[in-house]
PDB file of C-alpha atoms in Angstrom:
ATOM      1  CA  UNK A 247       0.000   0.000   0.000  1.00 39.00           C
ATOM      2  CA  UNK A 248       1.121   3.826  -1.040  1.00 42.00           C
ATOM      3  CA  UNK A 249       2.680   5.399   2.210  1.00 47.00           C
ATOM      4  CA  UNK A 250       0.341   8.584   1.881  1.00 48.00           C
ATOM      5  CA  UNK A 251       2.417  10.367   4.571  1.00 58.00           C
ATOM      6  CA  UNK A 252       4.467  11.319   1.679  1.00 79.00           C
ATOM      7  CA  UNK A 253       1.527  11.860  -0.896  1.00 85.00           C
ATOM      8  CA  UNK A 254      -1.222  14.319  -1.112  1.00 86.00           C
ATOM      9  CA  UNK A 255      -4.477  13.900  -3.085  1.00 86.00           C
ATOM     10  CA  UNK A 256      -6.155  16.038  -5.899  1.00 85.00           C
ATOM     11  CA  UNK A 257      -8.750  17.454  -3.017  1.00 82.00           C
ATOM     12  CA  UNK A 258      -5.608  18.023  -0.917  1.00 83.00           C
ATOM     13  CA  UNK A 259      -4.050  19.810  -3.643  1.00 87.00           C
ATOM     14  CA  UNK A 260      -6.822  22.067  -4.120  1.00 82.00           C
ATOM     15  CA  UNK A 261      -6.614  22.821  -0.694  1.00 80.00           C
ATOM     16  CA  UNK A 262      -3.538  24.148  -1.106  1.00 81.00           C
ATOM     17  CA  UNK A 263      -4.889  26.794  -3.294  1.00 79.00           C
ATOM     18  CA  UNK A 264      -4.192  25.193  -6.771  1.00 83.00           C
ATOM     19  CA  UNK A 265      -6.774  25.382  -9.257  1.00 81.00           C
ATOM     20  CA  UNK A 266      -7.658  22.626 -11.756  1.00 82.00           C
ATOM     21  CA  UNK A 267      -6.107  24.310 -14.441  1.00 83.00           C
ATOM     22  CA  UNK A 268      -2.899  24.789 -12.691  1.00 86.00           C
ATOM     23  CA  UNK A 269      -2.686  20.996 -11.555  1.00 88.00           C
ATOM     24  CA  UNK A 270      -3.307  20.168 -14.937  1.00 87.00           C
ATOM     25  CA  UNK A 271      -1.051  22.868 -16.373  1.00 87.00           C
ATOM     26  CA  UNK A 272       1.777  22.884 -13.476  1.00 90.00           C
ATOM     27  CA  UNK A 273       2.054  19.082 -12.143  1.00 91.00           C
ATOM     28  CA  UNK A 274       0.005  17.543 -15.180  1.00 89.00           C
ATOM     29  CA  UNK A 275      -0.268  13.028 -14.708  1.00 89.00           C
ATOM     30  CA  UNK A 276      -0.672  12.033 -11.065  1.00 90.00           C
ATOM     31  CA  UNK A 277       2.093  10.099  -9.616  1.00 87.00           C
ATOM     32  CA  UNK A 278      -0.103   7.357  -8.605  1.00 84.00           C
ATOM     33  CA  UNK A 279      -3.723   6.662  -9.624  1.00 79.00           C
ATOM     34  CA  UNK A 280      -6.469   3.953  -9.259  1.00 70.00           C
ATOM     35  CA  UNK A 281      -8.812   2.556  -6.613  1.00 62.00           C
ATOM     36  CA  UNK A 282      -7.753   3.216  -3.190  1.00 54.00           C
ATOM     37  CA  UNK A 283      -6.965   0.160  -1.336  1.00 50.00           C
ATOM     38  CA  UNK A 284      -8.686   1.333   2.269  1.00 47.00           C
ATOM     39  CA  UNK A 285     -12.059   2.083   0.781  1.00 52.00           C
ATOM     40  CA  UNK A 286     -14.308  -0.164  -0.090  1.00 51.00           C
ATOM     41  CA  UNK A 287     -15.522   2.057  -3.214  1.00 51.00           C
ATOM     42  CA  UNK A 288     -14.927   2.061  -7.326  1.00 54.00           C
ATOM     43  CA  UNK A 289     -14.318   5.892  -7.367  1.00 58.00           C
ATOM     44  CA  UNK A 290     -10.524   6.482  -8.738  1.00 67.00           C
ATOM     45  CA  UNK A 291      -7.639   8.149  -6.049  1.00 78.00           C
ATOM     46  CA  UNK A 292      -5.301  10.431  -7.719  1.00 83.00           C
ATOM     47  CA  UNK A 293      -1.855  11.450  -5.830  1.00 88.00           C
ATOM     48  CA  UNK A 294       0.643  13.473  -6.506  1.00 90.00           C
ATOM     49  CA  UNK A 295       4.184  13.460  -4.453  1.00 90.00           C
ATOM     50  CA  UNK A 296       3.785  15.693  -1.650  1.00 89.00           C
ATOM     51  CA  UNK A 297       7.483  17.000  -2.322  1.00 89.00           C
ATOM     52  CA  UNK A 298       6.989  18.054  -6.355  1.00 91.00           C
ATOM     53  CA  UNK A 299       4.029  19.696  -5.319  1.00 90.00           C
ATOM     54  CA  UNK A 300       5.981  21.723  -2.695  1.00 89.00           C
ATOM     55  CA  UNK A 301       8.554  22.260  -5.399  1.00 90.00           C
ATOM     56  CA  UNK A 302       6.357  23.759  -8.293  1.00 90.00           C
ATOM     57  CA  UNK A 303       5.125  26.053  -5.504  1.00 86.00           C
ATOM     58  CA  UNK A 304       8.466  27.688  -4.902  1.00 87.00           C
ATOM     59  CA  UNK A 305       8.359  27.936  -8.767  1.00 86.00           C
ATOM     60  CA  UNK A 306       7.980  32.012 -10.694  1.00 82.00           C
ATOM     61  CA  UNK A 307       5.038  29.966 -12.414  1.00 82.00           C
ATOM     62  CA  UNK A 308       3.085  28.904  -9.328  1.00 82.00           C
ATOM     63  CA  UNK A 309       3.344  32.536  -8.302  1.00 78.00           C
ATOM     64  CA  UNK A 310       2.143  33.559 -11.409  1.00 76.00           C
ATOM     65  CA  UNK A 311      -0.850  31.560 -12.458  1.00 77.00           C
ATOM     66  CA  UNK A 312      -2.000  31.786  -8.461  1.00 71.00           C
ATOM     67  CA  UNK A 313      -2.575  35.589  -8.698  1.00 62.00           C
ATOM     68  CA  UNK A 314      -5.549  35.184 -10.454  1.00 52.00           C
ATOM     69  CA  UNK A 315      -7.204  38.613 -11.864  1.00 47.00           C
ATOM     70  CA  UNK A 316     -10.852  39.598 -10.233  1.00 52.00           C
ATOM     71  CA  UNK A 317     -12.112  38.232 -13.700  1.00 54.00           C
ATOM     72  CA  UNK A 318     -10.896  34.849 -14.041  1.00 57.00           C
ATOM     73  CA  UNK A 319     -11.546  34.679 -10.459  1.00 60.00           C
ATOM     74  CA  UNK A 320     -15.412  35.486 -11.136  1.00 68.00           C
ATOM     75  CA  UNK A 321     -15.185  33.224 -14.166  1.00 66.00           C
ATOM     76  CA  UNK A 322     -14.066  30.399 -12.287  1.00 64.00           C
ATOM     77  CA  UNK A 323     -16.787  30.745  -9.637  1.00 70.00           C
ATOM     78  CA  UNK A 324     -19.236  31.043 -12.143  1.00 76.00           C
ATOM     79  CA  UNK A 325     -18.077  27.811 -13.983  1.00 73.00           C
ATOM     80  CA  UNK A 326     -18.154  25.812 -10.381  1.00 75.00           C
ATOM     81  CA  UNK A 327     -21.571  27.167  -9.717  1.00 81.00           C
ATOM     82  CA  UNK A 328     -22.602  25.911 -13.011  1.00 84.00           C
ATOM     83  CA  UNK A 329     -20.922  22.590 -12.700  1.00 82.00           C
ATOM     84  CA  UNK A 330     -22.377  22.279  -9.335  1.00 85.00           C
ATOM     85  CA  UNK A 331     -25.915  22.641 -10.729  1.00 89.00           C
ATOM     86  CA  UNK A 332     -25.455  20.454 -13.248  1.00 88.00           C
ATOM     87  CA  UNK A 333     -24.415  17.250 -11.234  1.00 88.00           C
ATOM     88  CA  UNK A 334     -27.303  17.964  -8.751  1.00 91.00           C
ATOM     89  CA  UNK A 335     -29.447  18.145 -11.655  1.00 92.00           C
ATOM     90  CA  UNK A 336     -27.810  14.898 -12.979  1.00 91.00           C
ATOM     91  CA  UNK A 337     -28.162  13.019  -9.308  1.00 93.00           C
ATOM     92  CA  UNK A 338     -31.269  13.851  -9.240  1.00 94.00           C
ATOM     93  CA  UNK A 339     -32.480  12.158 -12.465  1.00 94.00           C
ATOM     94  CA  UNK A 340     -30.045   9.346 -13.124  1.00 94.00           C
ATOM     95  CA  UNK A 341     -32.204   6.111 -13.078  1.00 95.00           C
ATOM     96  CA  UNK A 342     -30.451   4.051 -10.255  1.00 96.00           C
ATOM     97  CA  UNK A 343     -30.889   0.575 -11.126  1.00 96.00           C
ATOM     98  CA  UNK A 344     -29.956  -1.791  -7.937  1.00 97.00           C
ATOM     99  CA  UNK A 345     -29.349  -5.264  -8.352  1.00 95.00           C
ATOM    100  CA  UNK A 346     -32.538  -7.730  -7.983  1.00 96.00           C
ATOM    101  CA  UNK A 347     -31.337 -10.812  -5.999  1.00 96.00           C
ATOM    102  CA  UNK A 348     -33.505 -13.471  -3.849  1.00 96.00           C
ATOM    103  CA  UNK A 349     -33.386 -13.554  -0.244  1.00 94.00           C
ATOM    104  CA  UNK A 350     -31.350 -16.256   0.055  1.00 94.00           C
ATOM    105  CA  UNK A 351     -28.836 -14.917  -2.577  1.00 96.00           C
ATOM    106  CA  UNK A 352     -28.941 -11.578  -1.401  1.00 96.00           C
ATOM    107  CA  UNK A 353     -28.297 -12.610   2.808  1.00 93.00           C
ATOM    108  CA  UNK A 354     -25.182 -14.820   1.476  1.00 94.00           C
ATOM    109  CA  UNK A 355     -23.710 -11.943  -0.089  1.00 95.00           C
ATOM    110  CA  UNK A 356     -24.402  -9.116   2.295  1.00 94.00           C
ATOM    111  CA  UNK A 357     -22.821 -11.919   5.010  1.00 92.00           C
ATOM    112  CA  UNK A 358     -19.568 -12.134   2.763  1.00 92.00           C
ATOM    113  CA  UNK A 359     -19.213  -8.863   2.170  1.00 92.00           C
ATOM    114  CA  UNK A 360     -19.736  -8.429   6.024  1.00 91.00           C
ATOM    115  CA  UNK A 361     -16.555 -10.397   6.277  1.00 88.00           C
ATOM    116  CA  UNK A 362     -14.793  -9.225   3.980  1.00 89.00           C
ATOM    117  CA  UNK A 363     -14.920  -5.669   5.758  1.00 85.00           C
ATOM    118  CA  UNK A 364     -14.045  -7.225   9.195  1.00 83.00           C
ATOM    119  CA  UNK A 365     -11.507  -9.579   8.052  1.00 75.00           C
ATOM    120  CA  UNK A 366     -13.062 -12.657   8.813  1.00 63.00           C
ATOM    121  CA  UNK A 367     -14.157 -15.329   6.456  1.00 56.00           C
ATOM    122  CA  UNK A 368     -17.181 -17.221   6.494  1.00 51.00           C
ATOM    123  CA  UNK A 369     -17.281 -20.701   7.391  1.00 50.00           C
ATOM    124  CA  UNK A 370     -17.196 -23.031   5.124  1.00 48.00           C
ATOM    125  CA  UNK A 371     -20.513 -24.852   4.080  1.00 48.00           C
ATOM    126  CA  UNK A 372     -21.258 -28.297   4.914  1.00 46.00           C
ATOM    127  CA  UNK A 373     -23.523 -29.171   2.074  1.00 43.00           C
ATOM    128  CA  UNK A 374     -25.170 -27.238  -1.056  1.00 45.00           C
ATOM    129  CA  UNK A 375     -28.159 -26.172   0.756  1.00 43.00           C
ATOM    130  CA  UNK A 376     -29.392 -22.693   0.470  1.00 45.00           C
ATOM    131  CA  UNK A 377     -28.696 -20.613   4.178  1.00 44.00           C
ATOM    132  CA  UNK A 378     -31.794 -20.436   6.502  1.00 42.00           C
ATOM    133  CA  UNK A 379     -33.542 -17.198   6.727  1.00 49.00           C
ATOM    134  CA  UNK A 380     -31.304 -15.890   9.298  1.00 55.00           C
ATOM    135  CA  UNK A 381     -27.999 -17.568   9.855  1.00 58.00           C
ATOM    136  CA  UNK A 382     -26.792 -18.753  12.957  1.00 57.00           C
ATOM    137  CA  UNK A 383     -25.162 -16.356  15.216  1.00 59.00           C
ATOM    138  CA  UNK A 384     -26.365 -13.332  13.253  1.00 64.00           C
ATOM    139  CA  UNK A 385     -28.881 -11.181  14.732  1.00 64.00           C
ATOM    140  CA  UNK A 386     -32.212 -10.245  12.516  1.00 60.00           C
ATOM    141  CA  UNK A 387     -31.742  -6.635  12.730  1.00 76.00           C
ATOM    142  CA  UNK A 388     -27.325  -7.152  11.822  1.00 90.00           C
ATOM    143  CA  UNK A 389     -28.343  -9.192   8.761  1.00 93.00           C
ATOM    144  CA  UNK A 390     -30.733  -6.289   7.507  1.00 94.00           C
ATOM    145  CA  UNK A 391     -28.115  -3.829   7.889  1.00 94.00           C
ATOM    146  CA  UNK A 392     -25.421  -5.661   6.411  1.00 95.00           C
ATOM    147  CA  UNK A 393     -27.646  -6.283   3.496  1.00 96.00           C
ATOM    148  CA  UNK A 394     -28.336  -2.225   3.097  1.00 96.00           C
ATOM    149  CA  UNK A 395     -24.314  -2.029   3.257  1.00 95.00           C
ATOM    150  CA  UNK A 396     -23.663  -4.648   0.806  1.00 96.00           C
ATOM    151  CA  UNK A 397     -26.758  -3.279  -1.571  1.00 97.00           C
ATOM    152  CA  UNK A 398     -24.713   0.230  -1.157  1.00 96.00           C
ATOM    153  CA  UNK A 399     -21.184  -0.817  -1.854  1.00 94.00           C
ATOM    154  CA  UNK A 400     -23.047  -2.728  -4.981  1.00 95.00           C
ATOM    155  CA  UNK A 401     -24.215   0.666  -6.098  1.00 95.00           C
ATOM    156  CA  UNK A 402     -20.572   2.406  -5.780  1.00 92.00           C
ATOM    157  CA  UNK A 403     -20.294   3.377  -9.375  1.00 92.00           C
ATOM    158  CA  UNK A 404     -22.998   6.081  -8.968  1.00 92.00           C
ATOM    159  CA  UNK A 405     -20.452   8.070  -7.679  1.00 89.00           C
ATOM    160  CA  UNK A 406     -18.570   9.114  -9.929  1.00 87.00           C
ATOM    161  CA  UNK A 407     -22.100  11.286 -10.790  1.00 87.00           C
ATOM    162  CA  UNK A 408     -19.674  13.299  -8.285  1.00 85.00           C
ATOM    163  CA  UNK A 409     -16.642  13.973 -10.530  1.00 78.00           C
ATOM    164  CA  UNK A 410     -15.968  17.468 -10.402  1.00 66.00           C
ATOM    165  CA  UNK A 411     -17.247  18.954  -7.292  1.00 69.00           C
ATOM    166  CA  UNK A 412     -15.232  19.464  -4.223  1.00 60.00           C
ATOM    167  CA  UNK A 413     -15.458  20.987  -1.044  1.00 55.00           C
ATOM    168  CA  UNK A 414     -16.633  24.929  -1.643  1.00 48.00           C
ATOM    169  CA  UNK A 415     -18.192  23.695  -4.956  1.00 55.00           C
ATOM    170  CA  UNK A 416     -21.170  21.413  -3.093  1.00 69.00           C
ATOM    171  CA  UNK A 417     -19.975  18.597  -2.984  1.00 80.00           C
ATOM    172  CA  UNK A 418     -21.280  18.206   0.237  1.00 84.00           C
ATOM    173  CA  UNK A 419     -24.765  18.715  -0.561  1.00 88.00           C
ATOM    174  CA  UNK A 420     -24.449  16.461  -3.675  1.00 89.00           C
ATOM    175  CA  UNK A 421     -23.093  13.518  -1.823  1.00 90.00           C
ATOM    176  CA  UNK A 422     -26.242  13.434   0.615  1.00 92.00           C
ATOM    177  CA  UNK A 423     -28.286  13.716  -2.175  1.00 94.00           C
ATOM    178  CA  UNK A 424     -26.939  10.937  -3.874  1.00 94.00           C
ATOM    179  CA  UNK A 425     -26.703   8.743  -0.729  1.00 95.00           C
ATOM    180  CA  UNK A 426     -30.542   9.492  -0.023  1.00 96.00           C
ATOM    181  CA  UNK A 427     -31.443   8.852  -3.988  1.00 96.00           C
ATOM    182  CA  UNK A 428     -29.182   5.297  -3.498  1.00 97.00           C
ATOM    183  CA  UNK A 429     -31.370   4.496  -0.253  1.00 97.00           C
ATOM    184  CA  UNK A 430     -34.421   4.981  -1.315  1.00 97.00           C
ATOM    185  CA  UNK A 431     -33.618   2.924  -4.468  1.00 97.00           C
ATOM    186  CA  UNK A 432     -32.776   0.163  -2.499  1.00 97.00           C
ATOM    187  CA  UNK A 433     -35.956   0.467  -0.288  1.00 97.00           C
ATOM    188  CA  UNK A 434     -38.177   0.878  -3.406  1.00 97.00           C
ATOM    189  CA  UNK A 435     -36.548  -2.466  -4.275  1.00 97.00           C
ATOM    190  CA  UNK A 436     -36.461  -4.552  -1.253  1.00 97.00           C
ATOM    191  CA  UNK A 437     -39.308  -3.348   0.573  1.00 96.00           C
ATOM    192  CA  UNK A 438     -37.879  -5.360   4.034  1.00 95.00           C
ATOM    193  CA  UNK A 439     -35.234  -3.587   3.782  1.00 96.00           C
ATOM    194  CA  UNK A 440     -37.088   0.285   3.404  1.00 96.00           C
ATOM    195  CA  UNK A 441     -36.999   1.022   7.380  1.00 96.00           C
ATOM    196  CA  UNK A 442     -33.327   0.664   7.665  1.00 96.00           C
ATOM    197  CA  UNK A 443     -32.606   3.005   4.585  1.00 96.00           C
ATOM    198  CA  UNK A 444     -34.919   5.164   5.986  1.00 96.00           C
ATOM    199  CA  UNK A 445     -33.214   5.183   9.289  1.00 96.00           C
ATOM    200  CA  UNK A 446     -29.835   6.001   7.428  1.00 95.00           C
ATOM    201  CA  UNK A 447     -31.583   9.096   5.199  1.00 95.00           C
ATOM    202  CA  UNK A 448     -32.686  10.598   8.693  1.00 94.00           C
ATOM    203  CA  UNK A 449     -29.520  10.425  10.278  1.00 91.00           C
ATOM    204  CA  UNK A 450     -27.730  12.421   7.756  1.00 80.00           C
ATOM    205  CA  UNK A 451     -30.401  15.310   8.084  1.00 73.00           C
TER     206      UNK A 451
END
């Protein structure tokens, strides 16, 4: 795994007070991109070596593009308004389509992918018979939330309905909105499952 103590990501560069022109302009192809390993989540991690960045910054360039005039300033917060309504506008209509599975199908999964979190495997089964409604050792109320969490992590790709925003930009806003549109697919879906999304939409009010 990456040691990030020596790494800083595209959010963290922006942070910084780069722009997205300037990381494309001053620092251009990541020095590492992909999935990142500690999340359990399709979206792709960009990172960029925490020293270059620290050297283009001592750069005339850096110094240069960073003074931006009142216009391109106003420009720029124009465009991230504009991009902000458009992915809430987007989140709001994409057609979320979750995975149809039977019970039985559906309560081995959610209990593998339980375990796969935790680092624990499952034991092994004794014969080909399909799991009883609840398996043994695992509370009614666990399994339905570990079926929720393994419907969600199913439904990952929706995110990248997020590419683009950060921080100042909404991106706040847009990931509850998408996390409440994701729920309430899954509820519309599995009906026994609808209490425990709702539970999760209210806590995030």
């Amino acid at each position: 795994m990456t040691d990030r103590t020596t790494y800083v990501t595209f959010a963290g560069v922006r942070r910084r007070g780069w722009t997205d022109a300037m990381v494309r302009d001053l620092l251009g192809t990541p020095d590492v991109q992909g999935r990142d390993p500690r999340r359990w989540s399709l979206a792709p991690v960009r990172l960029y070596l925490l020293a270059r960045v620290e050297t283009v910054e001592r750069t005339p360039e850096f110094a240069e593009t960073s003074v931006l005039s009142p216009a391109r300033s106003a420009a720029a917060a124009a465009h991230a308004r504009r991009r902000r309504a458009a992915v809430l506008a987007a989140i709001r209509t994409e057609p979320i389509e979750v995975p149809r599975l039977p019970g039985p199908e559906l309560e081995r999964r959610a209990v593998r992918h339980r375990h796969l979190l935790t680092g624990r495997s499952p034991a092994p089964r004794r014969s080909p018979t399909p799991p009883p409604e609840n398996p043994p050792g695992v509370p009614a109320g666990s399994l339905v939330r570990w079926q929720v969490s393994y419907l969600r992590h199913a439904l990952s790709r929706y995110e990248a309905l997020l590419d683009g925003l950060y921080g100042a930009t909404g991106r706040g806003e847009a990931e509850r909105l998408l996390r409440r549109r994701l729920y309430e697919a899954i509820a519309a879906a599995y009906p026994a499952l609808a209490h425990e999304c709702r539970r999760r939409i209210a806590a995030e009010r």
